[in-house]
Short mmCIF file of C-alpha atoms and ligand atoms in Angstrom, two decimals:
data_model
loop_
_atom_site.label_atom_id
_atom_site.label_comp_id
_atom_site.label_asym_id
_atom_site.label_seq_id
_atom_site.Cartn_x
_atom_site.Cartn_y
_atom_site.Cartn_z
CA UNK A 1 138.65 102.61 108.71
CA UNK A 2 137.90 103.28 105.06
CA UNK A 3 134.32 103.14 103.90
CA UNK A 4 133.21 100.88 101.09
CA UNK A 5 131.06 102.55 98.42
CA UNK A 6 128.18 103.12 98.10
CA UNK A 7 128.06 104.47 101.61
CA UNK A 8 125.80 106.61 103.69
CA UNK A 9 127.88 109.11 105.63
CA UNK A 10 126.14 110.04 108.86
CA UNK A 11 127.18 113.03 110.93
CA UNK A 12 126.20 112.32 114.53
CA UNK A 13 127.05 115.82 115.77
CA UNK A 14 124.61 117.37 113.29
CA UNK A 15 121.88 114.95 114.38
CA UNK A 16 122.49 115.73 118.06
CA UNK A 17 122.39 119.48 117.27
CA UNK A 18 119.15 119.22 115.30
CA UNK A 19 117.61 117.13 118.06
CA UNK A 20 118.59 119.68 120.65
CA UNK A 21 117.07 122.58 118.66
CA UNK A 22 113.76 120.73 118.25
CA UNK A 23 113.63 119.49 121.86
CA UNK A 24 114.28 122.99 123.25
CA UNK A 25 111.78 124.68 120.96
CA UNK A 26 109.07 122.19 121.94
CA UNK A 27 109.95 122.13 125.62
CA UNK A 28 109.41 125.90 125.85
CA UNK A 29 105.79 125.21 124.88
CA UNK A 30 105.29 122.23 127.16
CA UNK A 31 105.67 119.66 124.40
CA UNK A 32 107.62 116.43 124.76
CA UNK A 33 109.36 115.16 121.62
CA UNK A 34 109.33 111.44 120.86
CA UNK A 35 112.36 110.57 118.74
CA UNK A 36 111.12 108.60 115.75
CA UNK A 37 113.68 106.00 114.69
CA UNK A 38 111.95 104.24 111.80
CA UNK A 39 113.50 106.52 109.16
CA UNK A 40 116.92 105.00 109.86
CA UNK A 41 116.17 101.43 110.97
CA UNK A 42 116.86 102.44 114.58
CA UNK A 43 120.64 102.34 114.00
CA UNK A 44 121.99 102.61 117.55
CA UNK A 45 124.63 105.30 116.85
CA UNK A 46 121.91 107.63 115.57
CA UNK A 47 119.56 106.79 118.43
CA UNK A 48 122.32 107.69 120.88
CA UNK A 49 122.97 110.96 119.04
CA UNK A 50 119.28 111.80 119.52
CA UNK A 51 119.61 110.83 123.16
CA UNK A 52 122.54 113.22 123.53
CA UNK A 53 120.37 115.89 121.91
CA UNK A 54 117.83 115.47 124.69
CA UNK A 55 115.36 112.76 123.60
CA UNK A 56 114.33 110.28 126.30
CA UNK A 57 111.36 108.57 124.66
CA UNK A 58 111.76 106.74 121.36
CA UNK A 59 109.17 105.54 118.90
CA UNK A 60 109.20 103.27 115.88
CA UNK A 61 106.71 101.67 113.55
CA UNK A 62 108.31 98.19 113.70
CA UNK A 63 108.61 95.83 116.63
CA UNK A 64 111.92 94.59 115.16
CA UNK A 65 113.35 98.09 115.56
CA UNK A 66 112.03 98.36 119.12
CA UNK A 67 113.76 95.08 119.99
CA UNK A 68 116.93 96.54 118.53
CA UNK A 69 116.60 99.59 120.77
CA UNK A 70 116.33 97.33 123.81
CA UNK A 71 119.25 95.18 122.65
CA UNK A 72 121.33 98.33 122.44
CA UNK A 73 120.57 99.16 126.05
CA UNK A 74 118.60 102.27 125.29
CA UNK A 75 116.11 102.92 128.06
CA UNK A 76 112.41 103.14 127.30
CA UNK A 77 109.69 104.12 127.25
CA UNK A 78 109.14 102.91 123.71
CA UNK A 79 106.10 103.67 121.63
CA UNK A 80 104.98 101.53 118.71
CA UNK A 81 103.91 103.89 115.94
CA UNK A 82 102.02 101.48 113.73
CA UNK A 83 98.69 100.03 114.75
CA UNK A 84 99.52 96.63 116.28
CA UNK A 85 98.66 93.62 114.14
CA UNK A 86 96.39 91.17 115.91
CA UNK A 87 98.90 88.41 115.16
CA UNK A 88 101.65 90.31 116.97
CA UNK A 89 100.09 91.41 120.25
CA UNK A 90 102.44 89.23 122.33
CA UNK A 91 105.51 90.88 120.85
CA UNK A 92 103.94 94.30 121.16
CA UNK A 93 103.28 93.78 124.87
CA UNK A 94 106.78 92.44 125.33
CA UNK A 95 108.70 95.20 123.58
CA UNK A 96 106.53 98.33 123.59
CA UNK A 97 105.40 100.31 126.62
CA UNK A 98 102.92 102.27 124.55
CA UNK A 99 101.19 101.70 121.22
CA UNK A 100 98.92 103.76 119.01
CA UNK A 101 95.56 102.13 118.38
CA UNK A 102 92.31 102.61 116.52
CA UNK A 103 90.63 99.17 116.71
CA UNK A 104 88.72 98.08 119.79
CA UNK A 105 89.31 94.45 118.92
CA UNK A 106 93.06 94.97 119.05
CA UNK A 107 92.88 96.94 122.30
CA UNK A 108 90.95 94.03 123.82
CA UNK A 109 93.59 91.55 122.63
CA UNK A 110 96.41 93.75 123.97
CA UNK A 111 94.65 93.86 127.31
CA UNK A 112 94.25 90.07 127.63
CA UNK A 113 97.83 89.54 126.54
CA UNK A 114 99.15 92.12 129.00
CA UNK A 115 97.14 90.54 131.85
CA UNK A 116 98.40 87.08 130.98
CA UNK A 117 102.00 88.33 130.94
CA UNK A 118 101.56 90.28 134.17
CA UNK A 119 102.36 93.55 132.40
CA UNK A 120 100.51 96.74 131.75
CA UNK A 121 100.37 98.50 128.42
CA UNK A 122 99.54 102.08 127.53
CA UNK A 123 97.35 103.04 124.64
CA UNK A 124 97.19 106.23 122.61
CA UNK A 125 93.90 106.27 120.75
CA UNK A 126 94.36 107.67 117.27
CA UNK A 127 91.77 110.13 116.03
CA UNK A 128 91.35 110.94 112.36
CA UNK A 129 90.92 114.68 112.04
CA UNK A 130 91.12 114.65 108.25
CA UNK A 131 94.15 112.92 106.73
CA UNK A 132 92.28 109.61 106.34
CA UNK A 133 95.11 107.34 107.35
CA UNK A 134 94.70 105.68 110.75
CA UNK A 135 92.33 106.76 113.49
CA UNK A 136 88.72 106.67 114.52
CA UNK A 137 86.40 109.51 113.67
CA UNK A 138 86.05 112.04 116.52
CA UNK A 139 82.34 111.37 117.02
CA UNK A 140 83.06 107.69 117.75
CA UNK A 141 85.81 108.31 120.31
CA UNK A 142 83.74 108.44 123.49
CA UNK A 143 81.97 105.16 122.72
CA UNK A 144 85.24 103.33 121.95
CA UNK A 145 86.91 104.68 125.09
CA UNK A 146 83.93 103.64 127.26
CA UNK A 147 84.35 100.08 126.00
CA UNK A 148 88.14 100.12 126.34
CA UNK A 149 88.05 101.32 129.95
CA UNK A 150 86.65 97.94 130.96
CA UNK A 151 89.84 96.19 129.85
CA UNK A 152 92.26 96.40 132.72
CA UNK A 153 95.40 95.19 130.98
CA UNK A 154 95.64 98.47 129.11
CA UNK A 155 95.45 102.06 130.27
CA UNK A 156 94.39 104.86 128.01
CA UNK A 157 97.20 107.41 128.18
CA UNK A 158 95.98 109.81 125.58
CA UNK A 159 94.75 110.60 122.13
CA UNK A 160 96.73 111.45 119.07
CA UNK A 161 96.50 112.16 115.42
CA UNK A 162 98.55 111.72 112.32
CA UNK A 163 98.68 114.14 109.47
CA UNK A 164 100.33 114.78 106.15
CA UNK A 165 100.89 111.12 105.38
CA UNK A 166 98.10 109.79 103.22
CA UNK A 167 95.85 112.74 102.42
CA UNK A 168 98.66 115.28 102.70
CA UNK A 169 96.45 117.25 105.09
CA UNK A 170 98.39 120.01 106.84
CA UNK A 171 98.20 120.30 110.60
CA UNK A 172 96.49 123.55 111.55
CA UNK A 173 95.22 125.38 114.58
CA UNK A 174 91.79 124.22 113.43
CA UNK A 175 92.29 120.45 113.09
CA UNK A 176 94.62 120.19 116.09
CA UNK A 177 92.13 122.39 117.96
CA UNK A 178 89.58 119.69 117.21
CA UNK A 179 91.86 117.12 118.87
CA UNK A 180 92.29 119.42 121.85
CA UNK A 181 88.51 119.93 122.18
CA UNK A 182 87.95 116.19 121.99
CA UNK A 183 90.50 115.65 124.76
CA UNK A 184 88.65 118.11 126.97
CA UNK A 185 85.33 116.46 126.20
CA UNK A 186 86.69 113.00 127.04
CA UNK A 187 88.11 114.24 130.36
CA UNK A 188 84.88 115.98 131.27
CA UNK A 189 82.46 113.26 130.27
CA UNK A 190 84.44 110.21 131.35
CA UNK A 191 86.31 111.68 134.32
CA UNK A 192 89.68 110.27 133.20
CA UNK A 193 93.04 111.98 133.31
CA UNK A 194 94.12 111.53 129.66
CA UNK A 195 97.57 113.05 130.14
CA UNK A 196 98.82 112.93 126.53
CA UNK A 197 97.54 114.80 123.49
CA UNK A 198 99.86 113.82 120.65
CA UNK A 199 99.71 116.29 117.80
CA UNK A 200 101.56 114.68 114.89
CA UNK A 201 105.04 114.65 113.42
CA UNK A 202 107.44 117.04 111.72
CA UNK A 203 104.66 118.80 109.83
CA UNK A 204 103.25 120.03 113.16
CA UNK A 205 106.50 121.83 114.09
CA UNK A 206 105.49 124.86 112.05
CA UNK A 207 102.68 125.59 114.51
CA UNK A 208 105.15 125.44 117.38
CA UNK A 209 107.45 127.88 115.56
CA UNK A 210 104.54 130.25 114.88
CA UNK A 211 103.23 130.00 118.44
CA UNK A 212 99.89 128.79 117.05
CA UNK A 213 99.92 125.27 118.51
CA UNK A 214 96.76 124.67 120.59
CA UNK A 215 98.02 124.68 124.20
CA UNK A 216 96.80 121.20 125.21
CA UNK A 217 99.00 119.49 122.60
CA UNK A 218 101.87 118.16 124.72
CA UNK A 219 103.58 115.57 122.53
CA UNK A 220 105.00 115.47 118.99
CA UNK A 221 106.60 112.47 117.31
CA UNK A 222 109.48 113.78 115.22
CA UNK A 223 111.64 111.99 112.67
CA UNK A 224 112.16 113.82 109.38
CA UNK A 225 112.87 117.27 110.78
CA UNK A 226 115.59 116.10 113.15
CA UNK A 227 117.21 113.84 110.57
CA UNK A 228 116.96 115.86 107.38
CA UNK A 229 116.03 119.40 108.41
CA UNK A 230 113.09 119.29 106.00
CA UNK A 231 109.31 119.32 106.35
CA UNK A 232 108.06 117.67 103.19
CA UNK A 233 104.36 118.06 103.94
CA UNK A 234 104.71 121.83 104.25
CA UNK A 235 107.24 121.78 101.39
CA UNK A 236 109.89 123.65 103.32
CA UNK A 237 113.38 123.53 104.69
CA UNK A 238 113.39 124.13 108.42
CA UNK A 239 115.58 127.21 108.71
CA UNK A 240 117.21 126.49 112.10
CA UNK A 241 118.08 122.84 111.28
CA UNK A 242 121.04 121.31 109.47
CA UNK A 243 120.31 119.48 106.22
CA UNK A 244 123.65 117.70 105.84
CA UNK A 245 123.51 115.01 108.49
CA UNK A 246 123.23 112.33 105.79
CA UNK A 247 125.24 112.19 102.56
CA UNK A 248 125.04 109.25 100.18
CA UNK A 249 128.30 108.58 98.33
CA UNK A 250 128.73 106.48 95.21
CA UNK A 251 131.67 105.69 92.97
CA UNK A 252 132.09 106.47 89.27
CA UNK A 253 132.63 103.37 87.11
CA UNK A 254 132.31 104.80 83.59
CA UNK A 255 132.63 108.24 82.03
CA UNK A 256 131.74 108.85 78.41
CA UNK A 257 130.53 111.51 76.00
CA UNK A 258 127.33 110.19 74.48
CA UNK A 259 124.29 111.54 72.66
CA UNK A 260 121.33 112.46 74.85
CA UNK A 261 118.90 110.39 72.78
CA UNK A 262 119.33 106.61 72.64
CA UNK A 263 119.98 105.15 69.19
CA UNK A 264 117.49 102.61 67.89
CA UNK A 265 113.85 101.82 68.35
CA UNK A 266 112.61 102.52 71.90
CA UNK A 267 110.66 99.88 73.80
CA UNK A 268 110.28 99.80 77.56
CA UNK A 269 113.05 100.23 80.12
CA UNK A 270 113.97 97.51 82.64
CA UNK A 271 111.07 98.55 84.88
CA UNK A 272 108.34 98.59 82.24
CA UNK A 273 108.34 102.35 81.75
CA UNK A 274 108.55 104.01 78.36
CA UNK A 275 111.45 106.44 78.72
CA UNK A 276 111.33 109.87 77.13
CA UNK A 277 114.38 111.90 76.13
CA UNK A 278 115.17 115.49 75.17
CA UNK A 279 117.91 116.08 72.65
CA UNK A 280 120.56 118.20 74.33
CA UNK A 281 123.35 117.12 72.02
CA UNK A 282 126.42 115.21 73.13
CA UNK A 283 126.71 115.10 76.92
CA UNK A 284 129.38 113.92 79.33
CA UNK A 285 127.89 111.20 81.48
CA UNK A 286 129.11 109.32 84.51
CA UNK A 287 127.83 105.91 85.51
CA UNK A 288 127.87 105.26 89.26
CA UNK A 289 127.81 101.92 91.06
CA UNK A 290 124.45 102.63 92.68
CA UNK A 291 120.97 101.54 91.67
CA UNK A 292 117.41 100.79 92.58
CA UNK A 293 118.39 97.69 94.53
CA UNK A 294 120.45 99.90 96.82
CA UNK A 295 118.28 102.95 97.30
CA UNK A 296 115.16 104.81 96.18
CA UNK A 297 116.97 106.73 93.44
CA UNK A 298 114.15 109.25 92.90
CA UNK A 299 114.93 110.54 96.41
CA UNK A 300 118.53 111.56 95.58
CA UNK A 301 119.78 115.04 94.73
CA UNK A 302 123.41 115.60 93.66
CA UNK A 303 125.21 117.94 96.07
CA UNK A 304 126.87 119.48 93.02
CA UNK A 305 124.06 121.58 91.56
CA UNK A 306 125.64 121.40 88.11
CA UNK A 307 124.99 117.65 87.96
CA UNK A 308 121.67 116.04 87.07
CA UNK A 309 120.51 112.47 87.46
CA UNK A 310 119.46 111.16 84.05
CA UNK A 311 118.08 107.89 85.35
CA UNK A 312 118.99 104.57 86.73
CA UNK A 313 118.39 100.86 86.72
CA UNK A 314 118.84 98.10 89.31
CA UNK A 315 122.57 98.61 89.61
CA UNK A 316 123.55 101.79 87.77
CA UNK A 317 122.89 105.48 88.16
CA UNK A 318 123.56 107.74 85.20
CA UNK A 319 124.50 111.33 85.95
CA UNK A 320 125.03 114.18 83.50
CA UNK A 321 128.29 115.86 84.57
CA UNK A 322 128.81 118.06 81.49
CA UNK A 323 128.28 121.34 83.37
CA UNK A 324 130.13 120.39 86.53
CA UNK A 325 133.42 122.07 87.31
CA UNK A 326 134.42 119.18 89.58
CA UNK A 327 137.28 116.93 88.48
CA UNK A 328 135.35 113.70 87.90
CA UNK A 329 137.35 110.60 86.94
CA UNK A 330 136.96 106.85 87.20
CA UNK A 331 136.99 106.11 90.92
CA UNK A 332 135.75 109.59 91.89
CA UNK A 333 133.02 109.72 94.48
CA UNK A 334 129.80 111.68 93.87
CA UNK A 335 127.75 112.98 96.82
CA UNK A 336 123.98 113.12 97.10
CA UNK A 337 121.55 114.42 99.64
CA UNK A 338 118.65 112.12 100.45
CA UNK A 339 114.98 112.68 101.09
CA UNK A 340 112.99 110.63 103.59
CA UNK A 341 112.24 107.79 101.16
CA UNK A 342 115.88 107.53 100.13
CA UNK A 343 117.03 107.63 103.77
CA UNK A 344 114.58 104.86 104.64
CA UNK A 345 115.80 102.65 101.79
CA UNK A 346 119.50 103.46 102.21
CA UNK A 347 119.49 102.59 105.91
CA UNK A 348 117.54 99.39 105.25
CA UNK A 349 119.78 98.31 102.38
CA UNK A 350 122.48 95.73 103.07
CA UNK A 351 124.39 97.05 100.04
CA UNK A 352 125.01 100.49 101.47
CA UNK A 353 127.66 100.75 104.13
CA UNK A 354 127.16 103.23 106.94
CA UNK A 355 129.99 105.42 108.11
CA UNK A 356 129.83 107.88 110.94
CA UNK A 357 131.36 111.31 111.42
CA UNK A 358 131.84 112.70 114.92
CA UNK A 359 131.50 109.26 116.52
CA UNK A 360 133.45 110.75 119.43
CA UNK A 361 130.27 112.42 120.73
CA UNK A 362 129.20 108.91 121.79
CA UNK A 363 132.10 108.44 124.19
CA UNK A 364 129.81 109.04 127.17
CA UNK A 365 127.22 106.44 126.21
CA UNK A 366 127.25 102.64 126.55
CA UNK A 367 127.57 101.74 122.87
C1 PLP B 1 106.56 108.15 110.97
C2 PLP B 1 105.61 108.66 111.96
C3 PLP B 1 105.86 109.87 112.61
C4 PLP B 1 107.08 110.73 112.34
O1 PLP B 1 106.89 111.51 111.21
P1 PLP B 1 107.99 112.53 110.68
O2 PLP B 1 107.31 113.23 109.57
O3 PLP B 1 109.16 111.72 110.24
O4 PLP B 1 108.34 113.45 111.79
C5 PLP B 1 104.94 110.29 113.55
N1 PLP B 1 103.85 109.56 113.83
C6 PLP B 1 103.57 108.40 113.22
C7 PLP B 1 102.32 107.67 113.57
C8 PLP B 1 104.44 107.91 112.26
O5 PLP B 1 104.16 106.74 111.66
#
């Protein structure tokens, strides 16, 4: 079946391989990997590729995506990775086995809802060890847990933290050590089991690689690394992972030699920005049928290093192809790698078709 452009080409074998590398690395240090599916809208083919790579526990920030996992007959447990909204506790109890939490009021509501539905729900209490996104401050943890323990519809499974997202704080032996110490304190003072200490996402992998992960950390929630082979927070490519699982492809609809500075008086562009240009003389430019309505264009990098993206609008992407040795004509297809933001938008976009390579690896699974 031919793919309609623009399309996101997804290599399931590379995703399964990456998953397997990460799962094995973490398993050797007693760490379970949750497969984070929010970066690709929980597309079932990709979820199954992660399953083949060894993931048995999936996590997503959206209840819609968790419902999709269930619809696609993927077995739980499922963790909700965004703090539940008070208005959505019924759905959360229905679709998620576990959720991350930081508000006592919400934990209380989850408990009542779970009791009324005859279900039980597991809670990971998020602790803020510095990034200043979600989580309670460590010194408040014991008090919140004491209150939560009275609510029998929920059980406290563990504590966790998130890093590198808002404040860009890097996970370290020191701040994850703080989480570990807090876990030990909670167990000692409250006499509870607290089996899970969840130490972050892709940015925490570096500590596993360096053998510096505090030993009590026994869960990581990984998306970016498995999907893209990158670790944006630490600004690195992960050397043992493949970075070509996703390629965005778009079609050329105009090619022209034009000056590099627009002619006429310059106002604002279509998005209210004042553009700024450098005079590089006459350049050969290709216009692609791809724009901001399709994808986060700032997250694209041409696979051909001799090409540069000059800019784009809602529906058009303009690429300088002067230095490329590729034979570019009308109808040619140009390939891009995507960062996390571009992956997120491309998989969400109804305008971008998805085509899969190595679909045959799914022959064993009920898709
Ligand atoms: C998105 C998310 C992750 C996964 O992060 P990656 O950097 O993609 O590995 C982990 N935990 C939480 C709470 C998240 O929202």
